[in-house]
Coordinates of C-alpha atoms in Angstrom, one line a residue:
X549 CA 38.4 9.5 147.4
X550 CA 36.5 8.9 144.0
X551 CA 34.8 12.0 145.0
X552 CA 38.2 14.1 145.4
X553 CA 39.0 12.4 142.0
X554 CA 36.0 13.5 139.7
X555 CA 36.2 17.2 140.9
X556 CA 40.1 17.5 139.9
X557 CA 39.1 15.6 136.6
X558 CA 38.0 17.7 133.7
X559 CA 34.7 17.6 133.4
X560 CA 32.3 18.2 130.2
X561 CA 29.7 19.4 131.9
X562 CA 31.6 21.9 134.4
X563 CA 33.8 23.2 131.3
X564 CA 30.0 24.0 129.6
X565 CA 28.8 26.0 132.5
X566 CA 32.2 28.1 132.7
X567 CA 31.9 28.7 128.9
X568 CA 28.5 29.9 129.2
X569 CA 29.4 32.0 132.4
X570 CA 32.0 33.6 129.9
X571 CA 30.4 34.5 127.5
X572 CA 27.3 35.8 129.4
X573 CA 29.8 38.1 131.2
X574 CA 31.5 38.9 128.0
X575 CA 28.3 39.2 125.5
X576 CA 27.6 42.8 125.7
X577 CA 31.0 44.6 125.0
X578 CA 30.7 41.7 122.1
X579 CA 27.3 43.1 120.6
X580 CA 28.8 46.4 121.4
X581 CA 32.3 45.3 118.9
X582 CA 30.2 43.7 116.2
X583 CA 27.8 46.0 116.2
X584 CA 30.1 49.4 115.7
X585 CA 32.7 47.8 113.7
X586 CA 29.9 46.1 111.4
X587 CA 28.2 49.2 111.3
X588 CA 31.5 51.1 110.1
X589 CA 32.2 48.7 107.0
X590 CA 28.5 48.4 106.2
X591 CA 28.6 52.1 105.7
X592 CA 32.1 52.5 104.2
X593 CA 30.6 49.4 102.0
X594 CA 27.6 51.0 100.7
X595 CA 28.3 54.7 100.9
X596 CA 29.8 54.9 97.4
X597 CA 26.1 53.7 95.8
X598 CA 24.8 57.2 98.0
X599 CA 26.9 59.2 97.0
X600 CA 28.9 60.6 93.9
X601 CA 31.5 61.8 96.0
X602 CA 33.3 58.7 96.0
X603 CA 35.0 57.0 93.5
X604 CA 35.8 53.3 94.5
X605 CA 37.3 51.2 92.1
X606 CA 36.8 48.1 93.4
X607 CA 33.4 48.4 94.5
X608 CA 30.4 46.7 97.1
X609 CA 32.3 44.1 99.3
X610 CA 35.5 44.0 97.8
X611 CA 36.5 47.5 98.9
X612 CA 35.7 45.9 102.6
X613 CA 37.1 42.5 102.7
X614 CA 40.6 43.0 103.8
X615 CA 39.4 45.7 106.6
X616 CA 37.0 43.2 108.0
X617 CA 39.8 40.7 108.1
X618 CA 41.8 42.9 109.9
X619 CA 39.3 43.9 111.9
X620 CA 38.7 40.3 112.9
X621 CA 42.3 40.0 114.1
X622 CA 42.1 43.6 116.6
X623 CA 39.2 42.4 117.5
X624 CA 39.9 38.9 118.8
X625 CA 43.0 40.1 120.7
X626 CA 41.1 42.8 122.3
X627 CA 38.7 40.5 123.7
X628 CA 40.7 37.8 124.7
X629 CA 43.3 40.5 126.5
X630 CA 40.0 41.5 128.7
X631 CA 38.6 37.9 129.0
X632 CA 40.1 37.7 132.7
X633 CA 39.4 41.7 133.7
X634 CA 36.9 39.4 136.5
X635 CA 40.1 38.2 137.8
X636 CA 41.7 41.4 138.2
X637 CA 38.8 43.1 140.3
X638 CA 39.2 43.4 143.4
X639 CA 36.1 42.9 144.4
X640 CA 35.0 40.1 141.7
X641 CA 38.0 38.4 141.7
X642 CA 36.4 35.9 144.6
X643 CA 33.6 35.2 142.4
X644 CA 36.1 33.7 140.0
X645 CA 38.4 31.9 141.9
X646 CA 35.8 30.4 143.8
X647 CA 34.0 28.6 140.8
X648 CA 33.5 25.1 141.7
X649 CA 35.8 24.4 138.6
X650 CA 39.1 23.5 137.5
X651 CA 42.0 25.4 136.3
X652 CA 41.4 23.9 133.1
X653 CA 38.3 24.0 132.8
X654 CA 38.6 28.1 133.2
X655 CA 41.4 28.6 130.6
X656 CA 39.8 26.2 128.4
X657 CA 36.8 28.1 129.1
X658 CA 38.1 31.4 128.0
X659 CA 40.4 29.7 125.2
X660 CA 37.2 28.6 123.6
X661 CA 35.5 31.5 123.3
X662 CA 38.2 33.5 122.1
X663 CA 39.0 31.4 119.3
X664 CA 36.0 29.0 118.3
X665 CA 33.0 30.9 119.5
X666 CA 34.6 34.3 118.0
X667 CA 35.9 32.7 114.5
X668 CA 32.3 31.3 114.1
X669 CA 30.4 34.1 114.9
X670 CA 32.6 36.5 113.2
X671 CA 33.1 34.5 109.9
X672 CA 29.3 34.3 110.0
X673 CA 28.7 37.9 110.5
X674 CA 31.4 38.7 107.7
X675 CA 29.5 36.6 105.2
X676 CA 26.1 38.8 106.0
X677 CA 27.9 41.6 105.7
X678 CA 29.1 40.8 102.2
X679 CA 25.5 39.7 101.3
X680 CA 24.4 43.5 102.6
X681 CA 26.8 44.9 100.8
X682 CA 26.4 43.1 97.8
X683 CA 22.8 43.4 97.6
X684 CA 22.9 46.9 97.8
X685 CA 25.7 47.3 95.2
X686 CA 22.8 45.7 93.0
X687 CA 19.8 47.4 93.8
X688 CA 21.9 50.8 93.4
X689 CA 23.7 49.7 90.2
X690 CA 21.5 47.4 88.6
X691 CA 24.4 45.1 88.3
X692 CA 24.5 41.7 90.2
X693 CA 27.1 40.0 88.7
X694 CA 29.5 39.5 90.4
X695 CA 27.8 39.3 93.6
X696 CA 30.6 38.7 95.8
X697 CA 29.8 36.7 98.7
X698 CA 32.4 36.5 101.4
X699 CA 33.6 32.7 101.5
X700 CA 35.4 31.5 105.0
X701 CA 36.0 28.6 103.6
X702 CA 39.7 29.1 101.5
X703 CA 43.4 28.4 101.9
X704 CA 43.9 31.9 103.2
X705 CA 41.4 32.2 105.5
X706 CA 42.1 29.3 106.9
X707 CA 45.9 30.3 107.5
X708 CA 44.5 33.6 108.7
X709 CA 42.6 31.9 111.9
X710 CA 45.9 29.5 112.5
X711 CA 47.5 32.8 112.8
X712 CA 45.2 34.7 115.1
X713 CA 44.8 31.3 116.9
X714 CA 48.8 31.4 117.7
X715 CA 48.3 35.1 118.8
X716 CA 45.4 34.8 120.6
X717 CA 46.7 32.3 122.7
X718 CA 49.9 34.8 123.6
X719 CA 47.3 37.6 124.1
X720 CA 45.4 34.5 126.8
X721 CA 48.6 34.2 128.6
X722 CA 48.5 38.3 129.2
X723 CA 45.1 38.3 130.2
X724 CA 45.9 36.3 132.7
X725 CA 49.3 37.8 134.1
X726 CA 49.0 41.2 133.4
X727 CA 46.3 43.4 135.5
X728 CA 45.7 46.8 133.5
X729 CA 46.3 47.9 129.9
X730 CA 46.9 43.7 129.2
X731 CA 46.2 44.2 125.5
X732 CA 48.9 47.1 125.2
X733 CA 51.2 45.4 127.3
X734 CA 51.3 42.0 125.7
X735 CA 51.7 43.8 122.0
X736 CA 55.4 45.0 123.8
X737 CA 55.9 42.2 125.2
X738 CA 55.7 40.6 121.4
X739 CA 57.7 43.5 119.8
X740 CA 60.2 43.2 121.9
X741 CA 60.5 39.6 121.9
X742 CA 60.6 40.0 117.9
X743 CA 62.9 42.7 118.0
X744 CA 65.2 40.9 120.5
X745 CA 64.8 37.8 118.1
X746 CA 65.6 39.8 115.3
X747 CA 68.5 41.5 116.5
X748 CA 70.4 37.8 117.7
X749 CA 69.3 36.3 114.6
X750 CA 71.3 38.8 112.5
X751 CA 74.2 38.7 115.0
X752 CA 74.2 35.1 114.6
X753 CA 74.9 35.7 110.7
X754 CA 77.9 38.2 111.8
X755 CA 79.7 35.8 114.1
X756 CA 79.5 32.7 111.5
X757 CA 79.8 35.0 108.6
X758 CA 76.6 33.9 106.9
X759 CA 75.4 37.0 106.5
X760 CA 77.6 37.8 103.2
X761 CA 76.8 34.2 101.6
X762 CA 74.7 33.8 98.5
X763 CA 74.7 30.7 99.0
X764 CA 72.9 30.5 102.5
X765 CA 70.4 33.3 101.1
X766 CA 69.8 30.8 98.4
X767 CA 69.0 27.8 100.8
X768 CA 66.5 30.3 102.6
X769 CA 64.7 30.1 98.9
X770 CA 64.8 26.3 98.9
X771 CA 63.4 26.3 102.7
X772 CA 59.9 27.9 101.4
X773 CA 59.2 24.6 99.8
X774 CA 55.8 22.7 101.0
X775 CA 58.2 20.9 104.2
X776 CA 59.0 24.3 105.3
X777 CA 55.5 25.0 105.4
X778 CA 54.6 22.0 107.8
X779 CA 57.0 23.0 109.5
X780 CA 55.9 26.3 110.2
X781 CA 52.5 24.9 111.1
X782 CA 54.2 21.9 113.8
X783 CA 55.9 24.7 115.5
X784 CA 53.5 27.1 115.7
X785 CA 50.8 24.4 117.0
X786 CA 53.5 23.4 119.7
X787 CA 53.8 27.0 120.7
X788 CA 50.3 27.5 121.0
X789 CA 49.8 24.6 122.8
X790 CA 52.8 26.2 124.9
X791 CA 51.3 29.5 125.5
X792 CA 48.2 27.8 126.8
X793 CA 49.7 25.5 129.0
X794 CA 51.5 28.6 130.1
X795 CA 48.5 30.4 130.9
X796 CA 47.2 27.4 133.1
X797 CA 50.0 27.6 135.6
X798 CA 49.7 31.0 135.6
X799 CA 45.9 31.1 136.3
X800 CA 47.1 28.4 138.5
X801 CA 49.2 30.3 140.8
X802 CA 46.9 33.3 141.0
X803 CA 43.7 30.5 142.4
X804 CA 46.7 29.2 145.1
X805 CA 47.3 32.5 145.8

């Protein structure tokens, strides 16, 4: 029985050998994303100090910064929408399901590594990036000031990675329900659900005649105060949190299955 008990039970030490499984399966399309989209901004970074035929005016990193943020974004959801392509292989999916692991443990697993691992490692590798760049800039210019080093640790990058934390875990959920194209099909999934959203939302105003108040537009202002905020944070926690657990029961039904 207390046997029965400890493999149902999360386990630390399981959960570590299912995170390194991942990312061992997952490492060389990584090297092969870091590598080609670090290698795009390093030369769209440093091309102008080659050559005159550019004319940049914000120069060295800066010119860079917001790509690499997006890129960042695209990136993570393309991983984490190919996370589970073991799962949907016909002839791997055995190897998979029959990991002496649990559910959680898996989705945790992948969860993980799509959001801390990546974050880390990509923050990290932005910040070298910005240091190549930079240094560069000098060498070519003769001007190090300002040397522009990327810095990970600010108010907006931080809401950046709550926001590609609360997508990512939508993009988990259609890795793991989904078979082919997941990443396209989860990105219509989430336009349509906006659209639908937006659509109600504005019928909503028509039927209680809101729509044509100043006064309701006005309250909207108001609601961008610092509670709003919170609250934008509590309910997006909850509907990562949500998205997650969803993904568990649907991992969950694929292992009964």
């Amino acid at each position: 029985m207390s046997t029965s008990k400890s493999i149902n039970q999360f386990s630390l030490d399981r959960f570590l050998l299912v995170l390194k499984r991942t990312i061992v399966l997952n490492q060389r399309m990584w090297v092969i994303g870091f590598l080609s989209v670090g290698g795009f901004l390093l030369v769209v970074g440093i091309l102008p100090f080659i050559s005159n035929m550019f004319n940049i005016t914000r120069p060295g990193f800066a010119a860079v910064r917001e790509p690499a943020i997006f890129f960042y974004m695209l990136g993570g959801l393309v991983l984490t929408s190919m996370i589970f392509s073991e799962l949907h292989t016909p002839t791997k999916a055995f190897q998979f399901l029959t990991l002496p692991s649990t559910t959680w443990e898996k989705i945790t697993a992948a969860w993980f590594t799509g959001t801390v691992i990546y974050t880390v490692v990509t923050m990290a590798s932005i910040f070298v990036l910005s240091a190549m760049i930079e240094t560069v800039k000098g060498i070519n210019t003769g001007v190090w000031s300002p040397f522009f080093i990327f810095n990970p640790f600010t108010s907006e990058i931080f809401s950046t990675i709550l926001l590609y934390t609360f997508y990512q875990s939508i993009y988990l959920l259609g890795a793991v329900y989904f078979h082919k194209n997941n990443f396209l099909k989860t990105l219509l999934v989430i336009i349509g659900f906006s659209l639908g959203f937006i659509f109600f939302f504005n019928i909503g105003f028509l039927i209680f005649g809101l729509a044509q108040s100043e006064e309701f537009f006005i309250n909207i202002q108001i609601g961008s105060q610092p509670w709003f905020v919170y609250a934008k944070y509590i309910i997006g926690t909850g509907l990562t949190m949500l998205f997650i657990w969803l993904s568990y029961l649907q991992l969950k039904n694929k292992q009964v299955a």
